[in-house]
PDB file of C-alpha atoms in Angstrom:
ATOM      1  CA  UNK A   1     167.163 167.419 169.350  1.00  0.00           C
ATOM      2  CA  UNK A   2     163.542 166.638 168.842  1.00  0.00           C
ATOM      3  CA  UNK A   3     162.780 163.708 166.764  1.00  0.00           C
ATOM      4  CA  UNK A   4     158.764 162.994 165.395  1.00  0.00           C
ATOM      5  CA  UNK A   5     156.724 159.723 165.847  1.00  0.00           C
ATOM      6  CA  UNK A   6     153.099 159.326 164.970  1.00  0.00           C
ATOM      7  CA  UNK A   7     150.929 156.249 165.240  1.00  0.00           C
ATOM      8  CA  UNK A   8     147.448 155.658 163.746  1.00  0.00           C
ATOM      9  CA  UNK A   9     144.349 154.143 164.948  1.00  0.00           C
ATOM     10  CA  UNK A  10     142.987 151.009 163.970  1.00  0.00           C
ATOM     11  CA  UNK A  11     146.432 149.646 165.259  1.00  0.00           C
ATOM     12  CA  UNK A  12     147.822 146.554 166.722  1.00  0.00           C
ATOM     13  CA  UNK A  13     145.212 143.349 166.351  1.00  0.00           C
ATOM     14  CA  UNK A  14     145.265 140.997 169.014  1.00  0.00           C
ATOM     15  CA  UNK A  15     146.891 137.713 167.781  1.00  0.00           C
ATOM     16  CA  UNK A  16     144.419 135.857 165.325  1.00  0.00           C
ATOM     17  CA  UNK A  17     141.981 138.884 164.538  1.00  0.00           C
ATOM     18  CA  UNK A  18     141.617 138.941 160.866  1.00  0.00           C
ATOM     19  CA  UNK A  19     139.280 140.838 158.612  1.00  0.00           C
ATOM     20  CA  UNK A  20     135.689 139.182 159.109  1.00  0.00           C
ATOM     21  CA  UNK A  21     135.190 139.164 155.193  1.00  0.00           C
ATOM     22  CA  UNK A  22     133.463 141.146 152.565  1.00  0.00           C
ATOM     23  CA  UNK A  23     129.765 141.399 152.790  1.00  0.00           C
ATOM     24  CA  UNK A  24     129.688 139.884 156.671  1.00  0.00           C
ATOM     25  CA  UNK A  25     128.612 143.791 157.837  1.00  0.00           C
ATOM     26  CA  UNK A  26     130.686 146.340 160.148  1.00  0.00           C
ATOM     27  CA  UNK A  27     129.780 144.810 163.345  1.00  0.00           C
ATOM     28  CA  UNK A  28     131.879 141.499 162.716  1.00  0.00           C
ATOM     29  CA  UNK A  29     134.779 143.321 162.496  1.00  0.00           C
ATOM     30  CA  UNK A  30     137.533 143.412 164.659  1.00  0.00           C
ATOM     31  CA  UNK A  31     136.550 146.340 167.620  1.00  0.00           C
ATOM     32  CA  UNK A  32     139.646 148.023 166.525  1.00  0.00           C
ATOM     33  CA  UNK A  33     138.855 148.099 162.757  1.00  0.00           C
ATOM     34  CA  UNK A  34     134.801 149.056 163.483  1.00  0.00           C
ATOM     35  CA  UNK A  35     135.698 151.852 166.195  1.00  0.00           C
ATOM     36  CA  UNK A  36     133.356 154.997 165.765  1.00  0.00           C
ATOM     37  CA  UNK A  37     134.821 157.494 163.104  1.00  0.00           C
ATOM     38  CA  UNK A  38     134.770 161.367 163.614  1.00  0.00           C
ATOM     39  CA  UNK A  39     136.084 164.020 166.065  1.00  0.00           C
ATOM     40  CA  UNK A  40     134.334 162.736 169.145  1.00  0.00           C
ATOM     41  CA  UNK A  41     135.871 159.082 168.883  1.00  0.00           C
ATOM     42  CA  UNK A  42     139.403 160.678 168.488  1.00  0.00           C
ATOM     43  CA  UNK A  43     138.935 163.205 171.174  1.00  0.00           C
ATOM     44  CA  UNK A  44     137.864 159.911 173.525  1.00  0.00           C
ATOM     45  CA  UNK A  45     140.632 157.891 172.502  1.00  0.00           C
ATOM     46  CA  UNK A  46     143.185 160.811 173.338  1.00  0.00           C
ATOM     47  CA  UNK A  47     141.313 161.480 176.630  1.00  0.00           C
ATOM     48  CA  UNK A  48     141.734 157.586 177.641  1.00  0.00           C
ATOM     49  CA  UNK A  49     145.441 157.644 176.298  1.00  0.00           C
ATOM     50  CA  UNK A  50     146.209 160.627 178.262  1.00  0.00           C
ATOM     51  CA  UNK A  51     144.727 159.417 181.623  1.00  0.00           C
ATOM     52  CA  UNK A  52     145.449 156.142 181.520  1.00  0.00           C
ATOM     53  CA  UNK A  53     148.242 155.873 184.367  1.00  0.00           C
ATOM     54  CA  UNK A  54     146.101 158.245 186.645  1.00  0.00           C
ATOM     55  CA  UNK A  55     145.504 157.357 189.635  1.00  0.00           C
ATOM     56  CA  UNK A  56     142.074 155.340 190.203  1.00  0.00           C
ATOM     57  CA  UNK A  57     139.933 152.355 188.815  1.00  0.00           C
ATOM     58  CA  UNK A  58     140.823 152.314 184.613  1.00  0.00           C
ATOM     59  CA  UNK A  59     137.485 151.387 184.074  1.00  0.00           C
ATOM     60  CA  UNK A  60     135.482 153.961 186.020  1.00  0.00           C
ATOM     61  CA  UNK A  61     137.605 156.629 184.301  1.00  0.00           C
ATOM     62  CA  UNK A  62     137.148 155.239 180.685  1.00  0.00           C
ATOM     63  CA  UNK A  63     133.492 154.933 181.551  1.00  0.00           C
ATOM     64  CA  UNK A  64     133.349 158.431 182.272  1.00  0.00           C
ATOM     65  CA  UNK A  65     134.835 159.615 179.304  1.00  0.00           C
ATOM     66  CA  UNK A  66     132.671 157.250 177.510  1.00  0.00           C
ATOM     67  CA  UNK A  67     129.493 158.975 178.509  1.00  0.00           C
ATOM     68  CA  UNK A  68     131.433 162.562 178.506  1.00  0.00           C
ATOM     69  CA  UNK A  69     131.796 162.238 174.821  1.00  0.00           C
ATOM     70  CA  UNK A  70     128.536 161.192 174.246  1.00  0.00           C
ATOM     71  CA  UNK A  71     128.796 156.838 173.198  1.00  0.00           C
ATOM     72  CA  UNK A  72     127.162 155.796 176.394  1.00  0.00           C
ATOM     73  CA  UNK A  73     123.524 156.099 174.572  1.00  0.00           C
ATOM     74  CA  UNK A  74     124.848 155.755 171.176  1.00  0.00           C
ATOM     75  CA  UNK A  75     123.416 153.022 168.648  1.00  0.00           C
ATOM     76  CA  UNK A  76     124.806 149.852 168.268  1.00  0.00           C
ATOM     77  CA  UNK A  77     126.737 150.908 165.333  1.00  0.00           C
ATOM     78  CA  UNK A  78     128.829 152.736 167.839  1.00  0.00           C
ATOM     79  CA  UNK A  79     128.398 151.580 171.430  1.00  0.00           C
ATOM     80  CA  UNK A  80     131.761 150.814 172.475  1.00  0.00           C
ATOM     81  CA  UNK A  81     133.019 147.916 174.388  1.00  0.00           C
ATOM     82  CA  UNK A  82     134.231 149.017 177.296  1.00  0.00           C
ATOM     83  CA  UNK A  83     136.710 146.092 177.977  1.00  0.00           C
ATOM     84  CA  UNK A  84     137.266 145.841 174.434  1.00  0.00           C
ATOM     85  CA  UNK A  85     138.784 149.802 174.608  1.00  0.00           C
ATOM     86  CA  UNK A  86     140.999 149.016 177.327  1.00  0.00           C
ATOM     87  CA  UNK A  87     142.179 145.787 175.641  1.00  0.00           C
ATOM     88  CA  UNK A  88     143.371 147.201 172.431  1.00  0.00           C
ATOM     89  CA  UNK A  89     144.725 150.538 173.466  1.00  0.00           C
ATOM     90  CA  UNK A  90     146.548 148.278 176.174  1.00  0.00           C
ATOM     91  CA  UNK A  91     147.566 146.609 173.288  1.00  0.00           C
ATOM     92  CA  UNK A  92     148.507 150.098 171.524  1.00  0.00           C
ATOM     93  CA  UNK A  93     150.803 151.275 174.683  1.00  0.00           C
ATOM     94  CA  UNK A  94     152.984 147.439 174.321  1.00  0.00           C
ATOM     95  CA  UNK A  95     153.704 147.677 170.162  1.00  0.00           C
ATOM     96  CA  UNK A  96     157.155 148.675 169.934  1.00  0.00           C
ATOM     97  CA  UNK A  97     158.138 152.196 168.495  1.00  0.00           C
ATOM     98  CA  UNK A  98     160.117 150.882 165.932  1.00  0.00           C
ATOM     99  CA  UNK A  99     161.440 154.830 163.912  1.00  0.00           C
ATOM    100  CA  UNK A 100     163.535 155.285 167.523  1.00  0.00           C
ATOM    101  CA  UNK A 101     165.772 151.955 166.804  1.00  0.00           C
ATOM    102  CA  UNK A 102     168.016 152.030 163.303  1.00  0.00           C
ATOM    103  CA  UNK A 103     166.590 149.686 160.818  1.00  0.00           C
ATOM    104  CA  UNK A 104     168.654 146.402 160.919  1.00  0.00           C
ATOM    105  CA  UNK A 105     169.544 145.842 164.940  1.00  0.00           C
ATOM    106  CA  UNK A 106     168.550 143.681 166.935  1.00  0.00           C
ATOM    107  CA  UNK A 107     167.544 145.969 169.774  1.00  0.00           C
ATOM    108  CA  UNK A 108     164.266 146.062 170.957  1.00  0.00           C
ATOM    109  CA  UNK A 109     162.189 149.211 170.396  1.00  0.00           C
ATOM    110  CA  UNK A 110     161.230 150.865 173.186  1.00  0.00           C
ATOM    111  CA  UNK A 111     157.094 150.901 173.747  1.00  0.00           C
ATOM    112  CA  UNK A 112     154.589 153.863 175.515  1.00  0.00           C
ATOM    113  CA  UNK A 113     154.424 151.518 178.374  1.00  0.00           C
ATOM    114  CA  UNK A 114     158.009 151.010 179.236  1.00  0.00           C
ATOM    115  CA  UNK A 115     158.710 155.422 179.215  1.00  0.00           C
ATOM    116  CA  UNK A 116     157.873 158.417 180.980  1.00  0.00           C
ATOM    117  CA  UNK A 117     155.600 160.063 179.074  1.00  0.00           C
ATOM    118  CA  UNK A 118     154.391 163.943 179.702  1.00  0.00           C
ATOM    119  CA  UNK A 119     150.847 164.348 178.419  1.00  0.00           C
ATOM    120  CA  UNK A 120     149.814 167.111 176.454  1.00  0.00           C
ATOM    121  CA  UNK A 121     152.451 169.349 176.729  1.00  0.00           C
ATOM    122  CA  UNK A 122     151.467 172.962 175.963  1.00  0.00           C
ATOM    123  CA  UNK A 123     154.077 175.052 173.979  1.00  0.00           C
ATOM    124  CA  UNK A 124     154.288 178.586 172.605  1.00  0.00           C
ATOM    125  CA  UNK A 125     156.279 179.728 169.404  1.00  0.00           C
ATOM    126  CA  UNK A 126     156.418 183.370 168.212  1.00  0.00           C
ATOM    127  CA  UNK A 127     155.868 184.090 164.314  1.00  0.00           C
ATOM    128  CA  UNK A 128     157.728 187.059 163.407  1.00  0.00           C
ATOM    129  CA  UNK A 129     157.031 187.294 159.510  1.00  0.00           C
ATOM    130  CA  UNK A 130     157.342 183.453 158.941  1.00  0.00           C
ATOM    131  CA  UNK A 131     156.893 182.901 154.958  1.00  0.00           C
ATOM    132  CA  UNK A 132     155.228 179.315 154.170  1.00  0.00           C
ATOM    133  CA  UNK A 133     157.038 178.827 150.487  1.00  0.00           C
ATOM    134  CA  UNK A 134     159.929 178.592 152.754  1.00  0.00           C
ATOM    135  CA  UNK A 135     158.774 176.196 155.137  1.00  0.00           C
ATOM    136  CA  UNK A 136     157.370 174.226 152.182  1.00  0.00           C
ATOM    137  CA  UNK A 137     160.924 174.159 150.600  1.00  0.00           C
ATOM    138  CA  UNK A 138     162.366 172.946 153.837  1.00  0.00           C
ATOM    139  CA  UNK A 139     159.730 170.507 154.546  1.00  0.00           C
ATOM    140  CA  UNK A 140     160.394 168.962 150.949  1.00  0.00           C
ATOM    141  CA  UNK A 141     164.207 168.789 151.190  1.00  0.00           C
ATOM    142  CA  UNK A 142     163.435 166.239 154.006  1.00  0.00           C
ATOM    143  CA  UNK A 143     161.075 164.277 152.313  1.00  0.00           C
ATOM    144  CA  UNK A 144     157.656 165.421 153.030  1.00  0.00           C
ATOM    145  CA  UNK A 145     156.286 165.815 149.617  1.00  0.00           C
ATOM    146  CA  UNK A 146     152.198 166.876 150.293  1.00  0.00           C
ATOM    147  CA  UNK A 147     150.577 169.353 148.275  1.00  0.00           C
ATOM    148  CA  UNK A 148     152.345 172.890 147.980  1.00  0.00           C
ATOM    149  CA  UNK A 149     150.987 175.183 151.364  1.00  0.00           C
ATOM    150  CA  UNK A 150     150.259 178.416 149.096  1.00  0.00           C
ATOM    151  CA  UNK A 151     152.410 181.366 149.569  1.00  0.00           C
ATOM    152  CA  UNK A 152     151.258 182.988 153.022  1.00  0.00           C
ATOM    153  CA  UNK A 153     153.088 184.975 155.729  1.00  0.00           C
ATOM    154  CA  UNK A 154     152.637 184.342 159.401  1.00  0.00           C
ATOM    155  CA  UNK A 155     152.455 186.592 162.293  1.00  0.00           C
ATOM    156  CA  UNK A 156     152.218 186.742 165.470  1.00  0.00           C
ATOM    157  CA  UNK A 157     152.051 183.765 167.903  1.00  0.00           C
ATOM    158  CA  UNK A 158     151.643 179.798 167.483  1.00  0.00           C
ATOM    159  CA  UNK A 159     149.954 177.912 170.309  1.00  0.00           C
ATOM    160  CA  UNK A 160     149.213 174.504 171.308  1.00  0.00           C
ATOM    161  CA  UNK A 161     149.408 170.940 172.777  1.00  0.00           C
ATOM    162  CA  UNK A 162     151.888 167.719 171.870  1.00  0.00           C
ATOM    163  CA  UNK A 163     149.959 164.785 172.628  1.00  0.00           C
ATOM    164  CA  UNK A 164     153.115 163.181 173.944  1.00  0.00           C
ATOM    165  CA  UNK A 165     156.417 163.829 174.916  1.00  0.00           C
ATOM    166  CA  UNK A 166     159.200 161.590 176.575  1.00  0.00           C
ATOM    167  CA  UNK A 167     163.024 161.427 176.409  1.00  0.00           C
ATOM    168  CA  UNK A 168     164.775 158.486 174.345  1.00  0.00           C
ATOM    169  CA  UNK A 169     168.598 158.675 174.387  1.00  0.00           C
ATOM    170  CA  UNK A 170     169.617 162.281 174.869  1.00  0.00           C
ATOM    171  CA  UNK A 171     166.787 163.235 172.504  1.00  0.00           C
ATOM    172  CA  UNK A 172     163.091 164.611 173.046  1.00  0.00           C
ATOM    173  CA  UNK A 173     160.634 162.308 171.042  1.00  0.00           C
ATOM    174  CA  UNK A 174     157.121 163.982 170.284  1.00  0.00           C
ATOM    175  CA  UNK A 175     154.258 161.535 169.256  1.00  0.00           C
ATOM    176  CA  UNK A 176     150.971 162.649 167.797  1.00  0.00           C
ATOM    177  CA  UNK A 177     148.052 160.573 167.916  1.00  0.00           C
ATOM    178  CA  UNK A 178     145.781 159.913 164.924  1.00  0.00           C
ATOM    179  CA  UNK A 179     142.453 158.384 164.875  1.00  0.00           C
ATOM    180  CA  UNK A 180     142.052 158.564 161.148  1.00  0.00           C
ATOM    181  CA  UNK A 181     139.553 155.617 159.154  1.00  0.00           C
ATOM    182  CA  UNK A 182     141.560 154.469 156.321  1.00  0.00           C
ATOM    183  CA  UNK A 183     139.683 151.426 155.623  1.00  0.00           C
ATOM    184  CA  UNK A 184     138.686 147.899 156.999  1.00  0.00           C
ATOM    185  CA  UNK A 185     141.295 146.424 156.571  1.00  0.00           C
ATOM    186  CA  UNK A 186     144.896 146.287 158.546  1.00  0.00           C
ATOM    187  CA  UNK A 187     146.943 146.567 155.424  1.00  0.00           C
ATOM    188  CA  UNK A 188     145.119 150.233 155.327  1.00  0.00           C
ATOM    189  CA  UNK A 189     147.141 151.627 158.126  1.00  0.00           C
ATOM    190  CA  UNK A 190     150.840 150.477 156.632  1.00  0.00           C
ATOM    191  CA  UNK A 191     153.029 151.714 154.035  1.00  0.00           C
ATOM    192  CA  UNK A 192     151.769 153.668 151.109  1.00  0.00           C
ATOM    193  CA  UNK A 193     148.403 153.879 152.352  1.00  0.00           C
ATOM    194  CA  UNK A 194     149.363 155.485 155.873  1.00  0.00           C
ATOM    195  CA  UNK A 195     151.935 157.569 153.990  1.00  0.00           C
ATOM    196  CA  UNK A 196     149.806 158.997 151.703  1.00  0.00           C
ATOM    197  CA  UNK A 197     146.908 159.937 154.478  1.00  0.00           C
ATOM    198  CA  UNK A 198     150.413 161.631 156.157  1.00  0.00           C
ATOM    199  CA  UNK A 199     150.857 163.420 153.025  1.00  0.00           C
ATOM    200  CA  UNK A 200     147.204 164.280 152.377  1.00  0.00           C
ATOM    201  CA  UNK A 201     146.683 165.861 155.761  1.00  0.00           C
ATOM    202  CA  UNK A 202     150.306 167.640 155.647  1.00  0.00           C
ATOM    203  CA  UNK A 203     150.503 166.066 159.718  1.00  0.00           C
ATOM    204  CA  UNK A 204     154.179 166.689 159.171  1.00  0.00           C
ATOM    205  CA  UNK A 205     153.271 170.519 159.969  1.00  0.00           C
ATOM    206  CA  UNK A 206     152.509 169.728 163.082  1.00  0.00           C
ATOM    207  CA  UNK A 207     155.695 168.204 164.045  1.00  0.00           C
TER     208      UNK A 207
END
């Protein structure tokens, strides 16, 4: 059995880091709530994630990838803070994954640091004549209610990469990484709000 986990960035403030208040500007923000927006800054977070129990200085190899995505001359709107980075994503791998533990326990969630986790993990799934309006329909008998796909029929052969993959209990878990802006504010990236960027996207398709 496979079971689906997704996290979002901004995510996890350090203890005491609060929204800097309205008209105070972007830069006296939290580093996690003023993070660069756009492909490249998700693509670098995702590279640091993935690489982050290599062997080798952290740093150095955060560094690199700093300059390899192109924020090493970037303005000060979006130079990033190199200890800052490894701070909160540190922060990111020690939050508890709290979907894998029944609402109601009082066991402790297991977190990215404590597992074994395979980075992306390629995969391969043949389409032989798949209809969407059927997917749709399954997809909305467990709860994923986003906007209707449009009738379409698939062929041929689906490729790609799960960000994450580790075993939890007799089950494979797959987490996807999102580096979505939803706002300045932590309340942005909880309850309706993150469900209804989950629903606007359709990320349930990839999982």
């Amino acid at each position: 059995a496979v079971t689906p986990v997704v996290t979002m960035q901004p995510a996890v403030p350090s203890p005491g880091e609060t929204h800097a208040g309205a008209g105070s500007g972007r830069m006296a923000l939290p580093f996690h709530l003023r993070f660069p927006r756009g492909p490249a800054a998700g693509s670098l977070l995702h590279d640091v994630l993935e690489r982050w129990d290599h062997e080798g200085d952290r740093r150095q190899r955060a560094e690199s990838l700093v300059r390899a995505h192109g924020f090493a001359r970037a303005g000060d709107d979006e130079r990033i803070d190199l200890d800052a980075l490894l701070a909160w994503l540190a922060r990111v791998r020690e939050t508890p994954i709290a979907p894998l533990v029944p609402a109601g326990t009082d066991e402790a969630p297991p977190t990215l640091a404590s597992l074994v986790l395979h980075a992306e993990v390629e995969f391969a799934m043949p389409l032989r004549g798949g209809d969407s309006t059927a997917l749709d329909a399954v997809l909305r008998r467990h709860g994923y209610l986003g906007e209707p796909l449009g009738a379409q029929r698939w062929q041929g052969l689906l490729k790609g990469f799960m960000d994450v993959v580790f075993a939890w209990r007799g089950r494979y878990v797959v987490l996807d990484y999102k580096s979505n802006h939803l706002g300045d504010e932590a309340s942005c990236y909880a309850g309706e709000s993150l469900r209804a960027a989950m629903r606007a996207h359709r990320y349930e398709l990839q999982l």
